[in-house]
CSV table of C-alpha atoms in Angstrom, one decimal:
chain,number,residue,atom,x,y,z
A,1,MET,CA,105.7,97.9,103.0
A,2,MET,CA,105.8,94.1,103.1
A,3,ASP,CA,103.1,92.2,101.4
A,4,VAL,CA,101.0,90.6,104.2
A,5,LEU,CA,99.3,88.3,101.8
A,6,LYS,CA,102.7,86.7,101.1
A,7,GLU,CA,104.3,86.9,104.5
A,8,LEU,CA,101.6,86.0,106.9
A,9,HIS,CA,99.2,83.1,107.3
A,10,TRP,CA,95.8,83.5,108.9
A,11,ILE,CA,92.3,82.0,109.2
A,12,ASP,CA,89.4,84.1,108.2
A,13,THR,CA,85.9,82.6,108.7
A,14,ALA,CA,84.5,85.4,106.4
A,15,THR,CA,81.2,85.0,108.3
A,16,SER,CA,78.8,87.9,109.0
A,17,GLY,CA,79.2,90.0,112.1
A,18,ARG,CA,81.8,92.3,113.5
A,19,PRO,CA,85.5,91.5,112.9
A,20,LEU,CA,87.0,89.6,115.9
A,21,VAL,CA,90.7,89.0,115.8
A,22,LEU,CA,92.3,86.1,117.9
A,23,LEU,CA,96.0,86.7,118.7
A,24,HIS,CA,97.9,83.7,120.0
A,25,GLY,CA,100.7,83.5,122.6
A,26,GLY,CA,104.4,83.5,122.0
A,27,PHE,CA,105.9,80.3,120.4
A,28,LEU,CA,102.3,79.1,119.6
A,29,ASP,CA,100.1,79.7,116.6
A,30,HIS,CA,96.4,80.2,115.6
A,31,ARG,CA,95.6,76.6,116.6
A,32,MET,CA,95.5,77.6,120.3
A,33,TRP,CA,92.0,79.0,119.3
A,34,ASP,CA,90.6,75.8,117.9
A,35,ASP,CA,88.0,75.7,120.6
A,36,GLN,CA,87.0,79.3,120.1
A,37,ILE,CA,86.9,79.8,116.3
A,38,PRO,CA,83.7,77.7,115.5
A,39,VAL,CA,81.9,79.1,118.5
A,40,LEU,CA,82.7,82.8,117.9
A,41,ALA,CA,82.2,82.4,114.2
A,42,GLU,CA,78.4,82.1,114.9
A,43,ARG,CA,78.3,85.7,115.8
A,44,TYR,CA,81.5,87.3,114.4
A,45,ARG,CA,83.8,87.3,111.5
A,46,VAL,CA,86.8,85.6,113.1
A,47,ILE,CA,90.3,86.3,112.0
A,48,ALA,CA,93.2,84.3,113.5
A,49,PRO,CA,96.6,85.1,112.2
A,50,ASP,CA,99.9,83.4,112.9
A,51,ALA,CA,102.3,86.1,114.0
A,52,ARG,CA,105.5,86.6,112.1
A,53,GLY,CA,108.0,83.8,112.9
A,54,HIS,CA,105.2,81.6,114.3
A,55,GLY,CA,103.2,78.8,112.9
A,56,ARG,CA,102.9,79.0,109.1
A,57,SER,CA,103.9,82.7,108.8
A,58,ALA,CA,107.3,83.6,107.4
A,59,ASN,CA,110.3,84.4,109.6
A,60,ALA,CA,111.4,88.0,109.8
A,61,THR,CA,114.3,89.0,107.5
A,62,ALA,CA,114.1,92.7,108.4
A,63,PRO,CA,113.1,94.9,111.3
A,64,PHE,CA,109.4,94.7,112.1
A,65,ARG,CA,106.7,95.1,114.8
A,66,HIS,CA,103.9,92.6,115.3
A,67,THR,CA,101.4,95.4,115.7
A,68,ASP,CA,102.3,96.8,112.3
A,69,ASP,CA,101.9,93.3,110.7
A,70,LEU,CA,98.5,93.1,112.3
A,71,ALA,CA,97.5,96.6,111.2
A,72,ALA,CA,98.6,95.9,107.6
A,73,LEU,CA,96.6,92.7,107.6
A,74,LEU,CA,93.4,94.3,108.9
A,75,ARG,CA,93.7,97.2,106.5
A,76,ARG,CA,94.2,94.8,103.6
A,77,LEU,CA,91.1,92.9,104.7
A,78,GLY,CA,89.2,96.1,105.2
A,79,THR,CA,87.8,95.3,108.6
A,80,GLY,CA,87.6,98.7,110.1
A,81,PRO,CA,87.7,98.8,114.0
A,82,ALA,CA,88.0,95.2,115.2
A,83,LEU,CA,87.5,93.4,118.5
A,84,LEU,CA,90.9,92.0,119.6
A,85,VAL,CA,91.4,89.0,121.9
A,86,GLY,CA,94.9,88.1,122.7
A,87,VAL,CA,96.7,85.7,125.1
A,88,SER,CA,100.2,86.5,126.5
A,89,MET,CA,102.2,87.9,123.6
A,90,GLY,CA,98.9,88.2,121.6
A,91,GLY,CA,97.5,90.3,124.4
A,92,ALA,CA,100.5,92.6,124.3
A,93,VAL,CA,100.1,92.9,120.5
A,94,ALA,CA,96.5,93.9,121.1
A,95,VAL,CA,97.6,96.7,123.5
A,96,ASP,CA,100.3,97.8,121.1
A,97,THR,CA,97.7,98.1,118.4
A,98,ALA,CA,95.4,100.1,120.5
A,99,LEU,CA,98.3,102.5,121.1
A,100,GLU,CA,99.8,102.6,117.6
A,101,HIS,CA,96.8,102.0,115.4
A,102,PRO,CA,93.8,103.1,117.5
A,103,ASP,CA,91.5,103.4,114.4
A,104,LEU,CA,91.6,99.6,114.1
A,105,VAL,CA,90.6,98.7,117.6
A,106,ALA,CA,87.0,98.7,119.0
A,107,ALA,CA,87.8,96.8,122.2
A,108,ALA,CA,90.4,94.4,123.6
A,109,VAL,CA,90.5,91.3,125.7
A,110,VAL,CA,93.9,90.7,127.2
A,111,VAL,CA,94.7,87.4,128.8
A,112,GLY,CA,97.7,86.8,131.1
A,113,ALA,CA,99.5,89.9,130.0
A,114,GLY,CA,99.9,93.7,130.4
A,115,THR,CA,101.8,95.5,127.7
A,116,SER,CA,104.7,94.5,125.4
A,117,GLU,CA,107.0,95.6,128.2
A,118,PRO,CA,106.6,92.7,130.6
A,119,VAL,CA,107.8,92.9,134.2
A,120,PHE,CA,109.0,89.5,135.6
A,121,ASP,CA,110.0,89.2,139.3
A,122,ASP,CA,108.8,85.7,140.1
A,123,PRO,CA,111.8,83.2,140.5
A,124,TRP,CA,109.6,80.5,138.9
A,125,VAL,CA,109.2,82.5,135.7
A,126,HIS,CA,112.9,83.4,135.6
A,127,ALA,CA,113.7,79.7,136.0
A,128,VAL,CA,111.4,78.7,133.1
A,129,TRP,CA,113.0,81.3,130.8
A,130,ALA,CA,116.5,80.3,131.9
A,131,ASP,CA,115.8,76.6,131.1
A,132,LEU,CA,114.3,77.6,127.8
A,133,GLY,CA,117.3,79.7,126.9
A,134,SER,CA,119.7,77.0,127.9
A,135,ALA,CA,117.9,74.4,125.8
A,136,LEU,CA,117.8,76.7,122.8
A,137,ALA,CA,121.5,77.6,123.1
A,138,ALA,CA,122.3,73.9,123.2
A,139,GLY,CA,120.2,73.1,120.2
A,140,ASP,CA,118.0,70.8,122.3
A,141,LEU,CA,114.6,71.3,120.7
A,142,ALA,CA,112.8,68.7,122.8
A,143,ALA,CA,114.0,70.2,126.0
A,144,ALA,CA,113.1,73.7,124.8
A,145,VAL,CA,109.6,72.5,124.1
A,146,GLU,CA,109.2,70.9,127.5
A,147,ALA,CA,110.6,74.1,129.2
A,148,PHE,CA,108.1,76.4,127.5
A,149,THR,CA,105.2,74.0,128.0
A,150,ARG,CA,105.6,74.5,131.8
A,151,PHE,CA,103.7,77.8,131.4
A,152,GLY,CA,100.6,75.7,130.6
A,153,PRO,CA,100.1,74.3,134.1
A,154,GLY,CA,101.8,77.3,135.8
A,155,PRO,CA,103.9,77.2,139.0
A,156,HIS,CA,101.4,75.2,141.1
A,157,ARG,CA,101.0,72.2,138.9
A,158,GLY,CA,102.8,69.9,136.5
A,159,VAL,CA,102.0,69.1,132.9
A,160,ASP,CA,100.4,65.8,134.1
A,161,ASP,CA,97.7,68.0,135.8
A,162,LEU,CA,96.5,69.3,132.4
A,163,ALA,CA,94.2,67.5,130.1
A,164,PRO,CA,96.4,65.5,127.7
A,165,GLY,CA,94.8,67.1,124.7
A,166,VAL,CA,95.9,70.6,125.9
A,167,VAL,CA,99.4,69.5,126.6
A,168,ASP,CA,99.7,67.8,123.2
A,169,ARG,CA,98.5,71.0,121.4
A,170,LEU,CA,100.9,73.2,123.3
A,171,ARG,CA,103.8,70.9,122.5
A,172,ARG,CA,102.9,70.6,118.8
A,173,MET,CA,102.5,74.4,118.3
A,174,THR,CA,105.7,75.1,120.3
A,175,HIS,CA,107.7,72.5,118.3
A,176,ALA,CA,106.4,73.9,115.0
A,177,THR,CA,107.5,77.4,115.8
A,178,LEU,CA,110.8,76.7,117.5
A,179,SER,CA,111.9,74.4,114.7
A,180,LYS,CA,111.6,77.4,112.3
A,181,HIS,CA,114.4,79.2,114.0
A,182,THR,CA,118.1,78.8,114.9
A,183,ALA,CA,120.0,79.8,118.0
A,184,ASP,CA,122.1,82.4,116.1
A,185,GLU,CA,119.2,84.0,114.3
A,186,PRO,CA,119.0,87.8,114.7
A,187,ASP,CA,116.1,89.2,116.6
A,188,HIS,CA,114.5,91.7,114.1
A,189,ARG,CA,111.7,92.8,116.5
A,190,ILE,CA,111.4,96.6,117.2
A,191,PRO,CA,109.8,97.4,120.5
A,192,VAL,CA,106.9,99.8,120.9
A,193,PRO,CA,108.1,102.6,123.2
A,194,GLU,CA,106.7,103.6,126.6
A,195,THR,CA,103.7,101.3,126.5
A,196,TRP,CA,102.9,101.4,130.3
A,197,LYS,CA,103.2,105.2,130.3
A,198,ARG,CA,100.9,105.5,127.3
A,199,ALA,CA,98.4,102.8,128.3
A,200,ALA,CA,96.4,105.4,130.2
A,201,ASP,CA,95.5,107.0,126.8
A,202,ILE,CA,93.7,103.8,125.8
A,203,THR,CA,90.0,104.6,125.9
A,204,VAL,CA,88.4,101.6,124.2
A,205,PRO,CA,86.9,99.0,126.6
A,206,VAL,CA,89.5,96.5,127.9
A,207,LEU,CA,88.8,93.3,129.7
A,208,THR,CA,91.8,91.6,131.2
A,209,VAL,CA,91.5,87.9,132.1
A,210,THR,CA,93.6,86.0,134.6
A,211,GLY,CA,94.0,82.3,135.4
A,212,THR,CA,93.9,81.8,139.1
A,213,LEU,CA,96.8,79.3,138.8
A,214,ASP,CA,99.0,81.4,136.6
A,215,ALA,CA,102.2,82.9,137.7
A,216,PRO,CA,101.7,86.0,139.9
A,217,ASP,CA,103.7,88.2,137.4
A,218,HIS,CA,101.2,87.5,134.6
A,219,ASN,CA,98.2,88.2,136.7
A,220,ALA,CA,99.8,91.4,138.2
A,221,MET,CA,100.4,92.8,134.8
A,222,ALA,CA,96.9,92.1,133.6
A,223,GLU,CA,95.4,93.7,136.7
A,224,ARG,CA,97.7,96.7,136.4
A,225,LEU,CA,96.6,97.1,132.8
A,226,ALA,CA,92.9,97.1,133.8
A,227,ARG,CA,93.6,99.8,136.4
A,228,THR,CA,95.7,101.9,134.0
A,229,VAL,CA,93.5,102.2,130.9
A,230,GLY,CA,90.5,104.5,130.8
A,231,ASN,CA,87.9,101.7,130.7
A,232,GLY,CA,89.2,98.4,132.1
A,233,ARG,CA,88.3,95.6,134.4
A,234,THR,CA,89.6,92.1,135.3
A,235,VAL,CA,87.9,88.8,135.5
A,236,PRO,CA,89.6,85.6,136.9
A,237,VAL,CA,89.0,82.1,135.5
A,238,ASP,CA,89.3,79.6,138.3
A,239,GLY,CA,91.4,76.5,138.0
A,240,THR,CA,93.4,77.7,135.0
A,241,ALA,CA,96.8,79.0,134.4
A,242,HIS,CA,98.3,80.9,131.4
A,243,TYR,CA,95.9,79.5,128.8
A,244,PRO,CA,92.3,79.7,130.2
A,245,ASN,CA,90.9,79.5,126.7
A,246,MET,CA,92.4,76.1,126.3
A,247,GLU,CA,91.7,74.7,129.8
A,248,ARG,CA,88.2,75.9,130.2
A,249,PRO,CA,86.9,77.0,126.8
A,250,ASP,CA,83.3,77.1,127.8
A,251,VAL,CA,83.9,79.5,130.6
A,252,PHE,CA,86.3,81.6,128.6
A,253,ASP,CA,84.0,81.8,125.6
A,254,ARG,CA,81.1,82.9,127.7
A,255,LEU,CA,82.9,85.7,129.5
A,256,VAL,CA,84.4,87.0,126.2
A,257,GLU,CA,81.0,87.0,124.5
A,258,ASP,CA,79.4,88.7,127.5
A,259,PHE,CA,82.0,91.4,127.4
A,260,LEU,CA,81.8,91.9,123.7
A,261,ARG,CA,78.0,92.3,123.8
A,262,THR,CA,78.6,95.4,125.9
A,263,VAL,CA,80.9,97.1,123.4
C-alpha cells in the first residue's frame, strides 16, 4: 500500500469535534474550501486533502482510486466514521467511499454530482469538455484554464458575472493542477464499478446540493442520487452554479451545518 503521508497533502485542523472531510472538485484543490475551513473548524475536526494529481499531492505513477486514497488517509489518521462533504469530483469520491469503505462514512453532502459515473447530455457541458480537451492537446495551458473556469458561472452567465475573487481562486487552482500534468500522461485511475446500481445500498444520510444556475446535467445527477439512496434529500442554493460553497459561503455553510446536526 502506498504511504499516504508521503503521497498526499492535506489540511487537518486537529480541532475537537467529529471528523469532517472536505473533498474538492476536479482540477481544483483544498483551497476551494478556504471559506469553510475556519467556520466549520469551530465545531468539527476538519480534514481537507488534495486528491492525487491535484494541488500539492503527488501525481499517480500506478493504478489507483481516489476513494482508496481517502480511506487510507482516514485510517492513518484514525478518524473512524467521518462526515464527508464533496463538490463535483469530490462528491463522487464521497459516494464511492460510502460504497467501498462504508465503515468510514457517517453521512455525506454531495454538491453538483451524482456518482463517479457521470451522465452528460447537455450540449453546453460537452462543448466545455471539448474546448478543454482541445486546449490540453495543443499544450495551451492558459486556454485550458479558461475553458474549465466556465463551469464556475455555468451555462447562463459568463465569468464576469462571478465575484473577481472567486474567478481568481478557480483560475489559480486549475492552473496549479493542470501544470502538473502533460498531454501524453497515462490515466492511472481505476473506476469504481456499478455505482448507480449500488447507490441504493447506501443507508447513511445523504444531502445533495444543487446550484440553480448550474448545468442541468449536474443538478439532474444530484437529484437522482438523493432519490436513489436510502436516506437522501436535495437542497438548491439560489443564484449559484457549480461551486455554491464559493459563491454563497454563508448560505452553504448554514445548510451543511443544519444537515450535519441531524446526523
